[in-house]
Amino acid sequence: MTVEQKRVVATEIPGPRSVELHARKNAAVSAGVGTTLPIYVERAGGAIVVDVDGNQLIDFGSGIAVTSVGNAAPRVVERVREQVADFTHTCFMVTPYEEYVAVAELLNELTPGEHEKRSALFNSGAEAVENAVKVARSATGRSAVVAFDHAYHGRTNLTMALTAKNMPYKHHFGPFAGDVYRVPMAYPYRWPTGPDNCADEAFATFVEMTHAQVGEDNCAAVLIEPIQGEGGFVVPPPGFLPRVAEWCREHGIVFIADEIQTGFCRTGDWFACEAEGVVPDLITTAKGIAGGLPLAAVTGRADLMDAVHSGGLGGTYGGNPVACAAALGAIETMREEDLVGAARRIEAVMRPRLAALASRHPAIGDVRGRGAMLAVELVEAGTKNPDPNLTAAVSRACHAEGLITLTAGTFGNVLRFLPPLVIGADLLAEGLDILDAAFAASAAS
Ligand code: PLZ
């Protein structure tokens, strides 16, 4: 690793060169493209991001759960270097290459279930979700898709329809794709009759609404994130996912797990579905799969994936050889460095620290997540009223001290943590100290 794994705050954050670049950004880039933290990146390695002013920030975001193997991970860099010198593109649909096939083989092997599988590769998470729906529709001859409250599935037209939250994802962008239905998510903290009733009641409501408003025979797919990402790291209570999957199986409905944010060791398993032994019919992956290069996939039952007519799935860049090489390097890193174990060790350190923080700050209503995908939900003390302002203030205070944090949640009141799985114990502890101080300062003001 060429970047020293050390936090450095050399200037105000953002520093003068970043401020200059941000002015250029505002003059050149569409206002529609937002910025969480306007420091401009010069280099990054492992769990440190270096900006153009010489600041070195601790990364608790991993570019939204992408660089799980660390930024510019050595095996990823090496494979990409070799591949880019060999050839950059041919289009897999025109003249194929081994790297794509090798990634598909690994996906078929690593995703849950021992059944025969096939994969297809794409460029982005949204594209993978769109294609999973295409496969489900083609294989079942049905069209309806059921999605959940607080879901996030992307920004294309169909995936906007599948995403729950209006601002900023959908506002003024309709009309959206049809035949999409939404049901309540099993969200223990906010379940009206309390967390203990959540699994049973949410399952019953899902069945009732799907039966009454869609009809099982019209339903091609049920699409769910096993732990919701953008929606605020909502973890459904034990038993909910297995029952939904089983009910889908009984009715010939394709159960699609969107593991774009949860996949590839993030939650302390290769895939989040494994925690409850859930075997999805189709699974969508992206983000962590390729250590920072754009790659996404749909993997699933061979009978479903092969039901599509030849030529029905594809795209110019899907499974680009450089992105595939990166994926081979990332997956090798996950295996060689036991990143499943690393995610569990991160949880073992972070969860007690977050719980301790919650005991001191009544604004923390809930601590949740799994593995290295943890979050706190912030409310007005003594209520469950979301507090997005405090959430933003704490996040900003972290940024000012050189810690990259992200927010999430339908109500913008969730502070989420997605450190690279290779983060060292010292940086992890230092990041948590900064968070602690940020809470103390923001809660006091
Ligand atoms: N499904 C579960 O988390 C992407 C979105 C960032 P793309 N989440 C980060 C933003 O504001 O655009 C995501 C996800 C889940 C699908 C997607 C979509 O993946 O690669 O961003 O298209």
Coordinates of C-alpha atoms in Angstrom, one line a residue, residues 232-445:
G232 CA -31.4 3.3 6.4
F233 CA -29.8 -0.1 7.0
V234 CA -33.1 -1.6 8.0
V235 CA -32.6 -5.2 9.1
P236 CA -35.8 -7.3 8.9
P237 CA -36.5 -9.4 12.0
P238 CA -35.5 -13.1 12.0
G239 CA -37.9 -15.2 10.1
F240 CA -39.3 -12.5 7.7
L241 CA -37.0 -13.1 4.7
P242 CA -37.2 -17.0 4.8
R243 CA -41.0 -16.8 5.0
V244 CA -41.3 -14.4 2.1
A245 CA -38.9 -16.5 0.0
E246 CA -40.9 -19.7 0.9
W247 CA -44.2 -18.1 0.0
C248 CA -42.8 -16.9 -3.4
R249 CA -41.6 -20.5 -4.1
E250 CA -45.1 -21.8 -3.3
H251 CA -46.6 -19.5 -5.9
G252 CA -44.0 -19.7 -8.6
I253 CA -42.9 -16.1 -8.0
V254 CA -39.3 -15.3 -8.5
F255 CA -37.6 -14.2 -5.3
I256 CA -35.0 -11.6 -6.1
A257 CA -32.5 -10.6 -3.5
D258 CA -30.9 -7.2 -4.2
E259 CA -27.4 -7.7 -2.6
I260 CA -25.8 -4.8 -4.4
Q261 CA -25.0 -3.1 -1.1
T262 CA -24.9 -6.1 1.2
G263 CA -23.0 -8.5 -1.0
F264 CA -19.3 -9.6 -1.1
C265 CA -18.5 -10.0 2.6
R266 CA -19.9 -6.7 3.8
T267 CA -22.3 -8.1 6.4
G268 CA -19.9 -10.8 7.7
D269 CA -21.1 -13.4 5.2
W270 CA -20.4 -13.6 1.5
F271 CA -24.0 -12.6 1.0
A272 CA -26.5 -11.3 3.6
C273 CA -29.1 -13.9 2.7
E274 CA -26.8 -16.6 4.2
A275 CA -27.5 -15.4 7.8
E276 CA -30.9 -17.0 7.6
G277 CA -30.1 -19.7 5.0
V278 CA -32.3 -17.9 2.4
V279 CA -31.6 -19.1 -1.2
P280 CA -32.8 -16.5 -3.7
D281 CA -34.0 -17.5 -7.1
L282 CA -32.0 -14.5 -8.5
I283 CA -29.5 -12.3 -6.8
T284 CA -28.2 -8.9 -8.0
T285 CA -24.7 -7.8 -7.2
A286 CA -22.5 -4.8 -8.0
K287 CA -20.5 -2.3 -5.8
G288 CA -18.1 -4.5 -3.8
I289 CA -17.7 -7.1 -6.6
A290 CA -14.9 -5.3 -8.4
G291 CA -13.0 -3.2 -5.9
G292 CA -14.1 0.1 -7.5
L293 CA -14.5 -0.7 -11.2
P294 CA -18.0 -0.6 -12.6
L295 CA -19.4 -4.1 -12.8
A296 CA -22.7 -5.7 -11.8
A297 CA -24.3 -9.0 -12.2
V298 CA -27.5 -11.1 -12.1
T299 CA -26.9 -14.6 -10.9
G300 CA -29.5 -17.3 -10.4
R301 CA -31.3 -20.5 -11.2
A302 CA -30.2 -21.9 -14.5
D303 CA -33.8 -22.6 -15.6
L304 CA -34.8 -18.9 -15.1
M305 CA -31.6 -17.4 -16.5
D306 CA -31.7 -19.7 -19.6
A307 CA -35.4 -19.0 -20.2
V308 CA -34.5 -15.8 -22.0
H309 CA -34.1 -15.9 -25.7
S310 CA -30.6 -15.7 -27.1
G311 CA -29.6 -12.0 -27.5
G312 CA -32.2 -10.9 -25.0
L313 CA -29.6 -9.8 -22.4
G314 CA -26.5 -7.7 -23.0
G315 CA -25.1 -4.3 -23.6
T316 CA -22.0 -2.8 -25.2
Y317 CA -19.9 -2.7 -22.0
G318 CA -21.5 -5.3 -19.7
G319 CA -18.7 -7.4 -18.3
N320 CA -15.9 -5.2 -19.7
P321 CA -12.6 -7.1 -19.5
V322 CA -10.9 -4.5 -17.3
A323 CA -13.8 -4.6 -14.8
C324 CA -13.8 -8.4 -14.9
A325 CA -10.1 -8.5 -14.1
A326 CA -10.7 -6.1 -11.2
A327 CA -13.5 -8.5 -9.9
L328 CA -11.1 -11.5 -10.1
G329 CA -8.6 -9.5 -8.0
A330 CA -11.2 -8.3 -5.6
I331 CA -12.7 -11.8 -5.0
E332 CA -9.2 -13.3 -4.6
T333 CA -8.5 -10.6 -2.0
M334 CA -11.7 -11.5 -0.1
R335 CA -10.8 -15.1 -0.1
E336 CA -7.0 -14.7 0.7
E337 CA -7.6 -12.1 3.4
D338 CA -10.7 -13.6 4.9
L339 CA -12.8 -10.5 4.6
V340 CA -15.9 -12.3 5.9
G341 CA -14.0 -12.7 9.2
A342 CA -12.8 -9.1 8.9
A343 CA -16.4 -7.8 8.6
R344 CA -17.3 -9.7 11.7
R345 CA -14.3 -8.4 13.6
I346 CA -15.3 -4.8 12.6
E347 CA -18.8 -5.4 14.0
A348 CA -17.3 -6.8 17.2
V349 CA -15.4 -3.5 17.7
M350 CA -18.0 -1.1 16.4
R351 CA -21.2 -2.4 17.8
P352 CA -20.3 -2.0 21.5
R353 CA -18.9 1.5 20.8
L354 CA -22.1 2.5 19.1
A355 CA -24.2 1.0 21.9
A356 CA -22.2 2.9 24.4
L357 CA -22.7 6.1 22.4
A358 CA -26.4 5.4 22.3
S359 CA -26.5 5.0 26.1
R360 CA -25.0 8.5 26.4
H361 CA -27.1 10.2 23.7
P362 CA -30.9 9.8 23.8
A363 CA -31.0 11.1 20.3
I364 CA -29.8 7.7 19.1
G365 CA -33.0 5.7 18.9
D366 CA -31.6 2.6 17.3
V367 CA -28.3 0.9 16.6
R368 CA -28.5 -1.7 13.8
G369 CA -27.0 -3.5 10.9
R370 CA -24.7 -6.4 10.5
G371 CA -21.0 -7.0 10.0
A372 CA -19.3 -3.8 8.6
M373 CA -22.7 -2.4 7.6
L374 CA -23.8 -0.6 10.8
A375 CA -25.9 2.5 11.5
V376 CA -27.5 4.7 14.1
E377 CA -30.9 6.2 13.6
L378 CA -31.3 9.7 15.1
V379 CA -34.5 11.0 16.6
E380 CA -35.7 13.9 18.8
A381 CA -34.9 12.6 22.3
G382 CA -37.8 10.7 23.9
T383 CA -39.7 10.4 20.7
K384 CA -39.3 8.6 17.4
N385 CA -39.5 11.8 15.4
P386 CA -36.6 11.7 12.8
D387 CA -33.9 14.2 13.4
P388 CA -32.3 14.8 10.0
N389 CA -30.7 18.1 11.1
L390 CA -28.7 16.5 13.9
T391 CA -27.8 13.7 11.6
A392 CA -26.4 16.2 9.1
A393 CA -24.6 18.1 11.8
V394 CA -22.9 15.0 13.3
S395 CA -21.8 13.9 9.8
R396 CA -20.4 17.4 9.0
A397 CA -18.5 17.4 12.3
C398 CA -17.0 14.1 11.3
H399 CA -16.0 15.4 7.9
A400 CA -14.3 18.5 9.5
E401 CA -12.1 16.2 11.5
G402 CA -11.1 14.0 8.6
L403 CA -13.6 11.1 8.8
I404 CA -15.8 10.3 5.8
T405 CA -19.3 9.4 6.9
L406 CA -22.5 8.9 5.0
T407 CA -26.1 9.4 5.9
A408 CA -29.1 7.4 4.7
G409 CA -32.8 6.7 5.5
T410 CA -36.1 7.7 4.1
F411 CA -36.2 10.5 6.6
G412 CA -32.5 11.4 6.2
N413 CA -31.9 10.6 9.9
V414 CA -29.6 7.6 9.7
L415 CA -25.8 7.8 10.0
R416 CA -24.3 4.8 8.4
F417 CA -20.9 3.2 8.5
L418 CA -19.3 1.2 5.7
P419 CA -15.6 1.0 6.3
P420 CA -13.3 -0.9 3.9
L421 CA -13.1 -4.4 5.4
V422 CA -9.3 -4.1 5.4
I423 CA -9.3 -1.1 7.7
G424 CA -6.7 -1.4 10.5
A425 CA -7.7 -1.6 14.1
D426 CA -6.1 1.8 14.9
L427 CA -7.9 3.7 12.2
L428 CA -11.2 2.0 13.1
A429 CA -10.8 3.1 16.7
E430 CA -9.7 6.6 15.7
G431 CA -12.7 7.0 13.5
L432 CA -15.0 5.9 16.3
D433 CA -13.3 8.5 18.6
I434 CA -14.0 11.2 16.1
L435 CA -17.6 10.1 15.9
D436 CA -17.9 10.2 19.6
A437 CA -16.5 13.7 19.8
A438 CA -18.8 14.8 16.9
F439 CA -21.8 13.6 18.8
A440 CA -20.7 15.3 22.0
A441 CA -20.2 18.6 20.1
S442 CA -23.4 18.4 18.0
A443 CA -25.6 17.3 20.8
A444 CA -24.3 20.1 23.0
S445 CA -24.9 22.9 20.5

